[in-house]
Structures are given as structure tokens and as C-alpha cells.
CSV table of C-alpha atoms and ligand atoms in Angstrom, one decimal:
chain,number,residue,atom,x,y,z
A,1,UNK,CA,0.0,0.0,0.0
A,2,UNK,CA,0.9,3.7,-0.2
A,3,UNK,CA,1.7,5.7,2.9
A,4,UNK,CA,3.2,9.1,3.9
A,5,UNK,CA,6.5,8.4,5.7
A,6,UNK,CA,8.7,10.7,7.8
A,7,UNK,CA,12.2,10.7,6.4
A,8,UNK,CA,13.8,13.4,8.4
A,9,UNK,CA,13.0,16.9,9.6
A,10,UNK,CA,10.6,18.5,7.1
A,11,UNK,CA,10.8,15.5,4.8
A,12,UNK,CA,7.6,13.5,4.2
A,13,UNK,CA,7.6,11.1,1.3
A,14,UNK,CA,4.9,8.9,-0.4
A,15,UNK,CA,6.3,5.4,0.0
A,16,UNK,CA,5.2,1.8,-0.9
A,17,UNK,CA,5.1,-0.2,2.3
A,18,UNK,CA,3.7,-3.6,3.2
A,19,UNK,CA,0.0,-3.9,3.9
A,20,UNK,CA,-0.9,-4.1,7.6
A,21,UNK,CA,-2.6,-7.3,8.9
A,22,UNK,CA,-4.0,-8.7,12.1
A,23,UNK,CA,-1.2,-9.3,14.6
A,24,UNK,CA,-3.2,-9.8,17.8
A,25,UNK,CA,-6.7,-11.3,18.2
A,26,UNK,CA,-8.1,-7.9,19.3
A,27,UNK,CA,-6.9,-6.0,16.2
A,28,UNK,CA,-8.9,-4.8,13.2
A,29,UNK,CA,-7.6,-3.4,9.9
A,30,UNK,CA,-9.2,-0.2,8.7
A,31,UNK,CA,-9.4,1.2,5.2
A,32,UNK,CA,-8.7,4.9,5.8
A,33,UNK,CA,-11.3,7.2,4.3
A,34,UNK,CA,-10.2,10.5,5.8
A,35,UNK,CA,-7.0,11.3,7.7
A,36,UNK,CA,-6.3,14.9,8.9
A,37,UNK,CA,-3.1,16.8,9.8
A,38,UNK,CA,-3.3,17.5,13.5
A,39,UNK,CA,-1.0,20.2,15.0
A,40,UNK,CA,0.9,17.3,16.6
A,41,UNK,CA,2.0,16.1,13.2
A,42,UNK,CA,3.6,19.5,12.7
A,43,UNK,CA,5.8,18.9,15.8
A,44,UNK,CA,7.0,15.7,14.2
A,45,UNK,CA,7.4,17.3,10.8
A,46,UNK,CA,9.5,20.1,12.3
A,47,UNK,CA,11.7,17.6,14.2
A,48,UNK,CA,10.7,18.5,17.7
A,49,UNK,CA,9.6,15.0,18.9
A,50,UNK,CA,12.5,12.7,19.6
A,51,UNK,CA,12.7,9.0,18.6
A,52,UNK,CA,11.3,9.3,15.1
A,53,UNK,CA,12.9,6.9,12.6
A,54,UNK,CA,13.2,7.1,8.8
A,55,UNK,CA,10.2,5.3,7.2
A,56,UNK,CA,7.8,5.9,10.1
A,57,UNK,CA,4.2,6.4,8.8
A,58,UNK,CA,2.7,9.4,10.5
A,59,UNK,CA,-0.9,10.5,11.0
A,60,UNK,CA,-3.3,9.8,13.9
A,61,UNK,CA,-6.6,11.6,13.3
A,62,UNK,CA,-8.7,9.4,11.1
A,63,UNK,CA,-11.9,7.6,10.2
A,64,UNK,CA,-12.5,4.7,7.9
A,65,UNK,CA,-14.1,1.3,7.2
A,66,UNK,CA,-13.4,-2.0,8.9
A,67,UNK,CA,-12.0,-4.5,6.4
A,68,UNK,CA,-10.7,-7.3,8.6
A,69,UNK,CA,-11.3,-8.3,12.2
A,70,UNK,CA,-9.3,-10.4,14.7
A,71,UNK,CA,-11.0,-13.4,16.3
A,72,UNK,CA,-11.4,-11.7,19.7
A,73,UNK,CA,-13.1,-8.5,18.3
A,74,UNK,CA,-16.7,-8.4,19.7
A,75,UNK,CA,-18.1,-5.0,18.8
A,76,UNK,CA,-17.1,-4.6,15.2
A,77,UNK,CA,-17.6,-6.2,11.9
A,78,UNK,CA,-16.4,-5.9,8.3
A,79,UNK,CA,-18.0,-2.8,6.6
A,80,UNK,CA,-18.5,-0.8,9.8
A,81,UNK,CA,-17.9,3.0,9.5
A,82,UNK,CA,-15.7,4.0,12.4
A,83,UNK,CA,-13.8,6.9,13.8
A,84,UNK,CA,-10.7,5.8,15.8
A,85,UNK,CA,-9.4,7.5,18.9
A,86,UNK,CA,-5.8,8.8,18.3
A,87,UNK,CA,-4.9,7.4,21.7
A,88,UNK,CA,-4.3,3.6,21.9
A,89,UNK,CA,-5.6,2.2,25.2
A,90,UNK,CA,-6.1,-1.4,26.4
A,91,UNK,CA,-9.3,-0.7,28.3
A,92,UNK,CA,-8.4,-3.0,31.2
A,93,UNK,CA,-5.5,-1.5,33.2
A,94,UNK,CA,-5.9,0.6,36.3
A,95,UNK,CA,-5.8,3.9,34.3
A,96,UNK,CA,-8.2,2.7,31.6
A,97,UNK,CA,-10.7,1.5,34.1
A,98,UNK,CA,-10.5,5.0,35.7
A,99,UNK,CA,-11.2,6.9,32.4
A,100,UNK,CA,-7.6,7.9,32.1
A,101,UNK,CA,-7.0,6.2,28.7
A,102,UNK,CA,-4.1,8.3,27.6
A,103,UNK,CA,-2.2,7.0,30.7
A,104,UNK,CA,-2.8,3.4,29.8
A,105,UNK,CA,-0.1,1.1,31.3
A,106,UNK,CA,-0.2,-1.5,28.5
A,107,UNK,CA,-0.5,0.0,25.0
A,108,UNK,CA,3.0,1.4,24.7
A,109,UNK,CA,5.6,-1.3,24.0
A,110,UNK,CA,8.3,1.3,24.3
A,111,UNK,CA,7.2,2.3,27.8
A,112,UNK,CA,10.7,1.5,29.1
A,113,UNK,CA,12.1,4.4,27.0
A,114,UNK,CA,9.5,6.7,28.4
A,115,UNK,CA,10.1,5.6,32.0
A,116,UNK,CA,13.7,7.0,31.8
A,117,UNK,CA,12.3,10.5,31.1
A,118,UNK,CA,8.8,10.6,32.5
A,119,UNK,CA,9.2,8.2,35.4
A,120,UNK,CA,6.3,6.1,34.2
A,121,UNK,CA,5.1,5.1,30.7
A,122,UNK,CA,2.0,6.7,29.1
A,123,UNK,CA,-0.3,5.4,26.4
A,124,UNK,CA,0.8,5.0,22.8
A,125,UNK,CA,-0.5,7.0,19.8
A,126,UNK,CA,-0.7,6.2,16.1
A,127,UNK,CA,2.2,7.5,14.1
A,128,UNK,CA,3.7,9.5,16.9
A,129,UNK,CA,7.3,8.5,17.4
A,130,UNK,CA,8.8,5.4,19.1
A,131,UNK,CA,8.7,7.1,22.5
A,132,UNK,CA,4.9,6.9,22.1
A,133,UNK,CA,4.8,3.3,20.9
A,134,UNK,CA,6.1,3.2,17.3
A,135,UNK,CA,2.7,2.3,15.8
A,136,UNK,CA,2.2,2.9,12.1
A,137,UNK,CA,0.0,6.0,11.5
A,138,UNK,CA,-3.0,6.8,9.4
A,139,UNK,CA,-1.7,8.8,6.5
A,140,UNK,CA,-1.9,5.6,4.5
A,141,UNK,CA,-4.4,3.4,2.6
A,142,UNK,CA,-4.8,1.0,5.5
A,143,UNK,CA,-4.0,0.9,9.2
A,144,UNK,CA,-3.9,-1.8,11.9
A,145,UNK,CA,-5.9,-0.8,15.0
A,146,UNK,CA,-5.0,-2.7,18.2
A,147,UNK,CA,-7.5,-3.0,21.1
A,148,UNK,CA,-10.1,-2.3,18.4
A,149,UNK,CA,-13.2,-2.7,20.7
A,150,UNK,CA,-11.8,0.1,22.9
A,151,UNK,CA,-10.6,2.5,20.2
A,152,UNK,CA,-13.1,2.2,17.3
A,153,UNK,CA,-16.4,4.1,17.5
A,154,UNK,CA,-19.2,3.4,15.1
A,155,UNK,CA,-20.2,6.6,13.2
A,156,UNK,CA,-24.0,7.1,13.7
A,157,UNK,CA,-26.2,7.6,10.7
A,158,UNK,CA,-26.4,11.2,9.8
A,159,UNK,CA,-22.8,12.0,10.9
A,160,UNK,CA,-20.6,12.5,7.8
A,161,UNK,CA,-17.0,11.4,7.3
A,162,UNK,CA,-16.0,15.1,7.4
A,163,UNK,CA,-17.6,15.5,10.8
A,164,UNK,CA,-16.4,12.2,12.2
A,165,UNK,CA,-12.7,12.4,11.3
A,166,UNK,CA,-12.1,15.2,13.8
A,167,UNK,CA,-13.8,13.2,16.6
A,168,UNK,CA,-10.6,11.1,16.5
A,169,UNK,CA,-8.6,13.9,18.1
A,170,UNK,CA,-9.3,17.6,17.8
A,171,UNK,CA,-12.9,17.4,19.1
A,172,UNK,CA,-12.3,15.3,22.3
A,173,UNK,CA,-9.1,17.3,23.0
A,174,UNK,CA,-10.9,20.6,22.8
A,175,UNK,CA,-13.8,19.1,24.8
A,176,UNK,CA,-11.5,17.8,27.5
A,177,UNK,CA,-9.8,21.2,27.8
A,178,UNK,CA,-13.1,22.7,28.7
A,179,UNK,CA,-14.5,19.7,30.6
A,180,UNK,CA,-11.6,19.8,33.1
A,181,UNK,CA,-11.7,23.5,33.7
A,182,UNK,CA,-14.9,25.4,32.8
A,183,UNK,CA,-17.8,26.0,35.3
A,184,UNK,CA,-21.1,27.6,34.3
A,185,UNK,CA,-20.7,31.4,34.1
A,186,UNK,CA,-16.9,31.4,33.6
A,187,UNK,CA,-15.0,33.7,31.3
A,188,UNK,CA,-12.8,31.6,29.2
A,189,UNK,CA,-9.7,32.6,27.2
A,190,UNK,CA,-8.4,30.2,24.6
A,191,UNK,CA,-4.9,30.5,23.1
A,192,UNK,CA,-4.6,29.0,19.6
A,193,UNK,CA,-7.4,28.8,17.0
A,194,UNK,CA,-6.4,25.6,15.2
A,195,UNK,CA,-8.7,22.6,15.2
A,196,UNK,CA,-8.1,22.0,19.0
A,197,UNK,CA,-8.7,25.7,19.9
A,198,UNK,CA,-11.9,25.9,17.8
A,199,UNK,CA,-13.3,22.8,19.5
A,200,UNK,CA,-12.3,24.1,22.9
A,201,UNK,CA,-14.2,27.3,22.2
A,202,UNK,CA,-17.4,25.4,21.2
A,203,UNK,CA,-17.0,23.1,24.2
A,204,UNK,CA,-16.6,26.0,26.6
A,205,UNK,CA,-20.0,27.2,25.5
A,206,UNK,CA,-21.4,23.7,26.0
A,207,UNK,CA,-20.0,23.7,29.6
A,208,UNK,CA,-21.8,27.0,30.3
A,209,UNK,CA,-19.2,29.7,29.8
A,210,UNK,CA,-20.5,33.2,29.8
A,211,UNK,CA,-17.9,34.6,27.5
A,212,UNK,CA,-15.2,33.0,25.4
A,213,UNK,CA,-12.2,35.0,24.1
A,214,UNK,CA,-9.9,33.5,21.4
A,215,UNK,CA,-6.3,34.4,20.7
A,216,UNK,CA,-4.2,33.8,17.6
A,217,UNK,CA,-2.5,35.8,14.8
A,218,UNK,CA,-4.1,34.4,11.7
A,219,UNK,CA,-7.1,36.4,10.6
A,220,UNK,CA,-8.8,33.4,8.9
A,221,UNK,CA,-8.5,31.4,12.1
A,222,UNK,CA,-9.7,34.3,14.2
A,223,UNK,CA,-12.6,34.8,11.8
A,224,UNK,CA,-13.6,31.1,12.2
A,225,UNK,CA,-13.3,31.4,16.0
A,226,UNK,CA,-15.7,34.4,15.8
A,227,UNK,CA,-18.1,33.3,13.1
A,228,UNK,CA,-18.2,29.6,13.5
A,229,UNK,CA,-17.5,29.2,17.3
A,230,UNK,CA,-18.9,32.5,18.6
A,231,UNK,CA,-15.8,33.8,20.4
A,232,UNK,CA,-14.6,37.4,20.9
A,233,UNK,CA,-11.1,37.6,19.4
A,234,UNK,CA,-7.7,39.1,20.0
A,235,UNK,CA,-4.9,39.2,17.5
A,236,UNK,CA,-1.7,38.7,19.6
A,237,UNK,CA,0.4,40.5,17.0
A,238,UNK,CA,-1.7,43.6,17.1
A,239,UNK,CA,-2.8,43.8,20.7
A,240,UNK,CA,-1.1,43.3,24.1
A,241,UNK,CA,-2.9,40.1,25.2
A,242,UNK,CA,-2.5,40.6,28.9
A,243,UNK,CA,-3.7,44.3,28.9
A,244,UNK,CA,-6.6,43.4,26.6
A,245,UNK,CA,-7.8,40.4,28.7
A,246,UNK,CA,-7.6,42.5,31.8
A,247,UNK,CA,-9.6,45.3,30.2
A,248,UNK,CA,-12.2,42.9,28.8
A,249,UNK,CA,-12.7,41.3,32.2
A,250,UNK,CA,-13.0,44.5,34.3
A,251,UNK,CA,-9.5,44.1,35.7
A,252,UNK,CA,-10.1,40.6,37.1
A,253,UNK,CA,-8.7,38.3,34.4
A,254,UNK,CA,-10.3,35.2,32.8
A,255,UNK,CA,-11.5,32.5,35.1
A,256,UNK,CA,-10.1,29.8,32.8
A,257,UNK,CA,-7.2,30.0,30.4
A,258,UNK,CA,-6.8,27.2,27.9
A,259,UNK,CA,-3.5,26.5,26.1
A,260,UNK,CA,-4.3,25.0,22.7
A,261,UNK,CA,-1.0,26.0,21.2
A,262,UNK,CA,1.8,23.9,22.9
A,263,UNK,CA,5.5,23.5,22.2
A,264,UNK,CA,5.8,25.6,19.1
A,265,UNK,CA,4.2,28.8,20.6
A,266,UNK,CA,5.3,32.1,19.1
A,267,UNK,CA,5.5,35.4,21.0
A,268,UNK,CA,4.8,39.0,19.9
A,269,UNK,CA,7.7,40.0,22.2
A,270,UNK,CA,10.6,39.6,19.7
A,271,UNK,CA,13.2,39.0,22.4
A,272,UNK,CA,11.1,36.2,24.0
A,273,UNK,CA,10.4,34.7,20.6
A,274,UNK,CA,14.0,34.5,19.6
A,275,UNK,CA,15.2,33.5,23.1
A,276,UNK,CA,12.8,30.5,23.1
A,277,UNK,CA,13.5,29.5,19.5
A,278,UNK,CA,17.3,29.5,20.0
A,279,UNK,CA,17.1,27.5,23.3
A,280,UNK,CA,14.8,25.0,21.6
A,281,UNK,CA,17.1,24.7,18.5
A,282,UNK,CA,20.2,24.2,20.8
A,283,UNK,CA,18.2,21.6,22.8
A,284,UNK,CA,18.5,23.6,26.0
A,285,UNK,CA,14.8,23.3,26.2
A,286,UNK,CA,12.4,21.0,24.3
A,287,UNK,CA,9.4,23.3,24.2
A,288,UNK,CA,8.7,27.0,23.8
A,289,UNK,CA,6.5,28.1,26.8
A,290,UNK,CA,5.5,31.7,25.8
A,291,UNK,CA,1.8,30.9,25.9
A,292,UNK,CA,2.1,29.2,29.3
A,293,UNK,CA,3.9,32.3,30.6
A,294,UNK,CA,1.3,34.7,29.2
A,295,UNK,CA,-1.7,32.6,30.3
A,296,UNK,CA,-0.4,32.2,33.9
A,297,UNK,CA,0.1,36.0,34.1
A,298,UNK,CA,-3.3,36.8,32.5
A,299,UNK,CA,-5.3,34.2,34.5
A,300,UNK,CA,-7.4,35.6,37.4
A,301,UNK,CA,-6.3,34.8,40.9
A,302,UNK,CA,-7.7,31.4,41.9
A,303,UNK,CA,-8.4,30.6,38.2
A,304,UNK,CA,-7.7,27.4,36.2
A,305,UNK,CA,-5.0,26.9,33.5
A,306,UNK,CA,-6.0,24.0,31.2
A,307,UNK,CA,-3.2,22.8,29.0
A,308,UNK,CA,-3.9,20.5,26.1
A,309,UNK,CA,-1.3,22.0,23.8
A,310,UNK,CA,1.4,19.3,23.6
A,311,UNK,CA,4.8,19.7,25.3
A,312,UNK,CA,7.6,17.1,25.1
A,313,UNK,CA,9.7,17.6,28.2
A,314,UNK,CA,11.5,20.6,29.6
A,315,UNK,CA,10.9,24.4,29.4
A,316,UNK,CA,12.9,27.4,30.6
A,317,UNK,CA,11.7,30.4,32.6
A,318,UNK,CA,8.4,28.7,33.8
A,319,UNK,CA,6.7,31.2,36.1
A,320,UNK,CA,6.2,28.8,39.0
A,321,UNK,CA,6.0,31.6,41.6
A,322,UNK,CA,3.1,33.2,39.7
A,323,UNK,CA,1.2,30.0,39.5
A,324,UNK,CA,1.7,29.3,43.1
A,325,UNK,CA,1.1,32.7,44.6
A,326,UNK,CA,-2.0,33.3,42.5
A,327,UNK,CA,-3.4,29.9,43.6
A,328,UNK,CA,-3.9,28.8,40.0
A,329,UNK,CA,-5.1,25.2,39.4
A,330,UNK,CA,-3.2,23.5,36.6
A,331,UNK,CA,-5.0,20.8,34.6
A,332,UNK,CA,-3.3,19.0,31.8
A,333,UNK,CA,-3.3,15.9,29.6
A,334,UNK,CA,-3.3,14.1,26.4
A,335,UNK,CA,-6.9,13.6,25.5
A,336,UNK,CA,-9.1,10.9,27.1
A,337,UNK,CA,-11.0,10.2,23.9
A,338,UNK,CA,-12.5,6.8,24.8
A,339,UNK,CA,-14.3,8.6,27.7
A,340,UNK,CA,-15.7,11.4,25.5
A,341,UNK,CA,-16.2,10.1,21.9
A,342,UNK,CA,-19.6,8.4,22.3
A,343,UNK,CA,-21.1,11.6,23.8
A,344,UNK,CA,-19.4,13.8,21.2
A,345,UNK,CA,-20.8,11.8,18.3
A,346,UNK,CA,-24.2,12.3,19.8
A,347,UNK,CA,-23.7,16.0,20.1
A,348,UNK,CA,-22.7,16.1,16.4
A,349,UNK,CA,-25.7,13.9,15.4
A,350,UNK,CA,-28.0,16.2,17.3
A,351,UNK,CA,-26.6,19.4,15.8
A,352,UNK,CA,-24.9,20.8,19.0
A,353,UNK,CA,-21.5,20.7,17.3
A,354,UNK,CA,-20.2,20.6,13.8
A,355,UNK,CA,-16.5,20.2,13.4
A,356,UNK,CA,-16.7,19.7,9.6
A,357,UNK,CA,-15.7,23.4,9.0
A,358,UNK,CA,-12.2,22.4,10.2
A,359,UNK,CA,-11.8,20.6,6.9
A,360,UNK,CA,-10.9,23.4,4.4
A,361,UNK,CA,-8.6,21.6,1.9
A,362,UNK,CA,-8.5,18.1,0.5
A,363,UNK,CA,-5.7,16.2,-1.2
A,364,UNK,CA,-5.3,12.7,-2.4
A,365,UNK,CA,-2.8,10.6,-0.6
A,366,UNK,CA,-0.4,11.3,-3.5
A,367,UNK,CA,-0.7,15.0,-2.8
A,368,UNK,CA,-0.4,14.5,1.0
A,369,UNK,CA,3.2,15.8,1.2
A,370,UNK,CA,2.0,19.1,-0.3
A,371,UNK,CA,-0.9,19.0,2.2
A,372,UNK,CA,1.5,18.8,5.1
A,373,UNK,CA,3.6,21.6,3.8
A,374,UNK,CA,0.5,23.6,3.2
A,375,UNK,CA,-0.4,23.1,6.9
A,376,UNK,CA,2.9,24.5,7.9
A,377,UNK,CA,2.5,27.7,6.0
A,378,UNK,CA,-1.1,27.8,7.2
A,379,UNK,CA,-3.1,29.4,4.4
A,380,UNK,CA,-5.9,27.3,5.8
A,381,UNK,CA,-7.7,26.5,9.0
A,382,UNK,CA,-7.2,22.8,9.8
A,383,UNK,CA,-6.1,20.7,6.9
A,384,UNK,CA,-7.3,17.2,6.1
A,385,UNK,CA,-7.2,15.2,3.0
A,386,UNK,CA,-9.3,12.5,1.6
A,387,UNK,CA,-7.1,9.5,1.1
A,388,UNK,CA,-9.7,7.8,-1.0
A,389,UNK,CA,-12.3,10.3,-1.9
A,390,UNK,CA,-15.7,9.0,-1.4
A,391,UNK,CA,-19.1,10.7,-1.2
A,392,UNK,CA,-20.4,11.5,2.3
A,393,UNK,CA,-23.1,9.1,3.3
B,401,NAD,N1,-3.6,16.9,24.4
B,401,NAD,C1,-4.0,16.2,23.3
B,401,NAD,O1,-4.4,15.1,23.4
B,401,NAD,C2,-3.8,16.9,22.0
B,401,NAD,C3,-4.5,16.4,20.9
B,401,NAD,C4,-4.4,17.1,19.6
B,401,NAD,C5,-3.5,18.1,19.5
B,401,NAD,N2,-2.9,18.6,20.6
B,401,NAD,C6,-2.0,19.7,20.6
B,401,NAD,O2,-2.8,20.9,20.7
B,401,NAD,C7,-2.1,22.0,20.0
B,401,NAD,C8,-3.0,22.6,19.0
B,401,NAD,O3,-3.3,21.6,18.0
B,401,NAD,P1,-3.9,22.2,16.6
B,401,NAD,O4,-4.1,21.0,15.8
B,401,NAD,O5,-5.1,23.1,16.9
B,401,NAD,O6,-2.6,23.0,16.1
B,401,NAD,P2,-2.4,24.1,15.1
B,401,NAD,O7,-0.9,24.1,14.8
B,401,NAD,O8,-3.3,24.0,14.0
B,401,NAD,O9,-2.8,25.5,15.9
B,401,NAD,C9,-2.0,26.1,16.8
B,401,NAD,C10,-2.3,27.6,16.8
B,401,NAD,O10,-1.6,28.2,17.8
B,401,NAD,C11,-1.3,29.6,17.4
B,401,NAD,N3,-0.4,30.2,18.2
B,401,NAD,C12,1.0,30.2,18.2
B,401,NAD,N4,1.5,31.0,19.1
B,401,NAD,C13,0.5,31.6,19.7
B,401,NAD,C14,0.4,32.6,20.8
B,401,NAD,N5,1.5,33.1,21.4
B,401,NAD,N6,-0.9,33.0,21.2
B,401,NAD,C15,-2.0,32.5,20.6
B,401,NAD,N7,-1.9,31.6,19.6
B,401,NAD,C16,-0.7,31.1,19.2
B,401,NAD,C17,-0.9,29.3,15.9
B,401,NAD,O11,-0.9,30.6,15.2
B,401,NAD,C18,-1.9,28.3,15.5
B,401,NAD,O12,-3.0,28.9,14.8
B,401,NAD,C19,-0.8,21.4,19.5
B,401,NAD,O13,0.2,21.5,20.4
B,401,NAD,C20,-1.2,19.9,19.3
B,401,NAD,O14,0.0,19.1,19.4
B,401,NAD,C21,-3.0,18.0,21.8
B,402,ZN,ZN1,-3.2,15.0,17.4
B,403,ZN,ZN1,-4.9,0.5,29.7
């Protein structure tokens, strides 16, 4: 089959690779219908996630059709339309049975590498480095899905492929960001208006926020945040974000600050921007924490900082004293999709959410390399391509 493989920093190539098959009795094989470029793919593309190897198939946000099932698969059959959670979880360990699927003890066969850095292993993800399991990703014609009864969710009638694909990752991540932080009546500020930020805004409304303020620098993303998700907007290159948030909240600050940016954050402060970039390039820090710094400063006293933007390991100049003295609660995590996806598919079926506007550009698998480059220069909102274009049901 054909797949998009990582062959070094900023080098993705269409490659012929062996077809996947059933390895364990709980596996299924999926024919990929849609696979989208998540912001996390860009961290891999830009070379910021360690333990990538030449020939690794990337991609983890996808939906498709079941073509083969292992003998122990109970809930799925050939022909089922499914969306697959980007997090791989066994469903049986202590963490999985406590709704903490992204902390699964069993799904990451390279957990021993992670233990050296993180102390304990976390769950694996599709196409997301050997540190996170070394599983083949979804920017391919077919993909093997382990623990399939746990990770595959049947797409209800009336929910299109274009809606379902984002339920793999951006929708549950944005929803979790709000679910772990927002209370009815809260004023919520969201940094980053990519797919995750857009879904965090929508989810903040669903959790009862009274106001949602979105921050980015790309006008088309801010326009989508305003027109599609109903947020007030701040362009961080044109306005001092801290002063503006203080002004907008009567001097108090937002109750909840959501980081939907992560390790490749930019800063309008040129010194900070260059400082973080140089330190990251020299491997003196793995991540650029300018959004964390700004959000901690802007957050109201006693507020909540909810971090779903991805960080790899170490950051410099983290304002621990501000976090502590302002009594800010820090909530974090890779998404717990298996907990949220059934509910989110119902929200979409019932018209309470529609993530399909995140799909602005489509490519064939052959054009996928161009698609990833296009996501980097960001002329678009969130990019996905149809690997095998098919009409929506
Ligand atoms: N926790 C999870 O399970 C999970 C799942 C999916 C994605 N993610 C992560 O969430 C983050 C967002 O994902 P995405 O797909 O929306 O990514 P994206 O790259 O499409 O969007 C990130 C946005 O952040 C903006 N940004 C950069 N610096 C900023 C600043 N100083 N202030 C405000 N905005 C700024 C960029 O302009 C961009 O629009 C990424 O780090 C991604 O890896 C986490
Ligand atoms: Zn992702
Ligand atoms: Zn588990």
C-alpha cells in the first residue's frame, strides 16, 4: 500500500510499504477514508519530537471502514464505518478503568524508554514516534488498529466522514480542555485557534461559559473562531494580550485559560520569541513556553489553567511563583478520547457541534506531502485530505 512516511525533519515522502494485517486477536484493519493533519503532526514534521525513525508512517486523526477483524473482536464487523481515537488504550489496566485512557499502562511497547524520562510510561498514539509506541500512522491506505473494541467508535447515521474524522482527536481534545476546567458562568480565554482551539471554544459554551475569548494571529482562524464558534477575538500581534484580557474582564482576568498551542508557541515579544527558539534549537529546552507564561500571568487569581497543547519535556523560565502565589489550578493531559467520543458523536448527530468546518482543503494521498507543507505555512484552517475520496453518506 501507499503511505506518507517521515524521512527526516521537514521531509515526508509517499512510499510503498507492506499492507498491515491482524497481529493480535483484538486487532482490526481499517481502510482509511479521511486522515487529517493535526498540530501534533507538525511537531513531528519540524523535528521536535525525539525517537522518530526514517520510514515511520505518520498520522493519527482518522476515520475509515473496517475491512478485517481479529478473532477476539466483539463489537465490530467488516464494513462498519468507524472513527478511531488517536490514543491507543487497552481498556483493562488501572488507568483505563478510571477513564484515564491516555495514561494506559499496556499500550506502549516502548514504555521503558519513556520511563527513563517521565518516570512512568504513558499510552501510545498512532504515528507519533517510538517514544509513544512506534505504531504505524493513518496517512496511509490501511492501518492496523489494536485494542479495536476500545478504540473504534461506530459513526452514527447522519454523521458525515467530514464530521467524524475530527472526533478522533481535535474534538475530544478541545472538549476535554473545557471539561476539566470550565464551570457555568466562567469567562474563558483560549490561546490558539487551530482545530483544537476551535473545538475548545465550542466546548466552553457547551459547559456553560458566559464569555469565550480566542487568541491567535491568523485572521482566517480568528474569523472562524468568531463566526463559527462564537468567540470574541484578540490578534496577539496587534494587541497586548495581557492588557486586553484585563480590560475585557473588568481588571479581574479570565476564570479559565486554555492553552491550545503547545510547544511551538510564538511570541509577539521579539526578544522572548528569539530566546525560546534559540534555546529549543540548541536543545537547551524541548518546548517554547511563551503561551504558558502569558496565560499564567493573565489568569485571574484562583483561576484554572487547562493545558492541552502538547509539550515534550523541559521548558525554561516557567513562572512557578506566579502559578503558586495566584493559587492557579493546573489541569493537563493528552486527550481521554475513549471517555468522550460516544457523547461527542451524539452532540454532532443532534446538531450541537459541527467540526466539519475544520476541513478546508482536501488532497489525495499522492498530494499529501503538499498538504502537510500547506499546513505548515497555514493558508488554511485545519487541513485534512481524503485518502480515497468517497461521497459522504
Ligand atoms: N492533548 C492532546 O491530546 C492533543 C490532541 C491534539 C492536539 N494537541 C496539541 O494541541 C495543540 C493545538 O493543536 P492544533 O491541531 O489546533 O494545532 P495548530 O498548529 O493548527 O494550531 C496552533 C495555533 O496556535 C497559534 N499560536 C502560536 N503562538 C500563539 C500565541 N502566542 N498566542 C496564541 N496563539 C498562538 C498558531 O498561530 C496556530 O494557529 C498542538 O500543540 C497539538 O500538538 C494535543
Ligand atoms: Zn493530534
Ligand atoms: Zn490500559
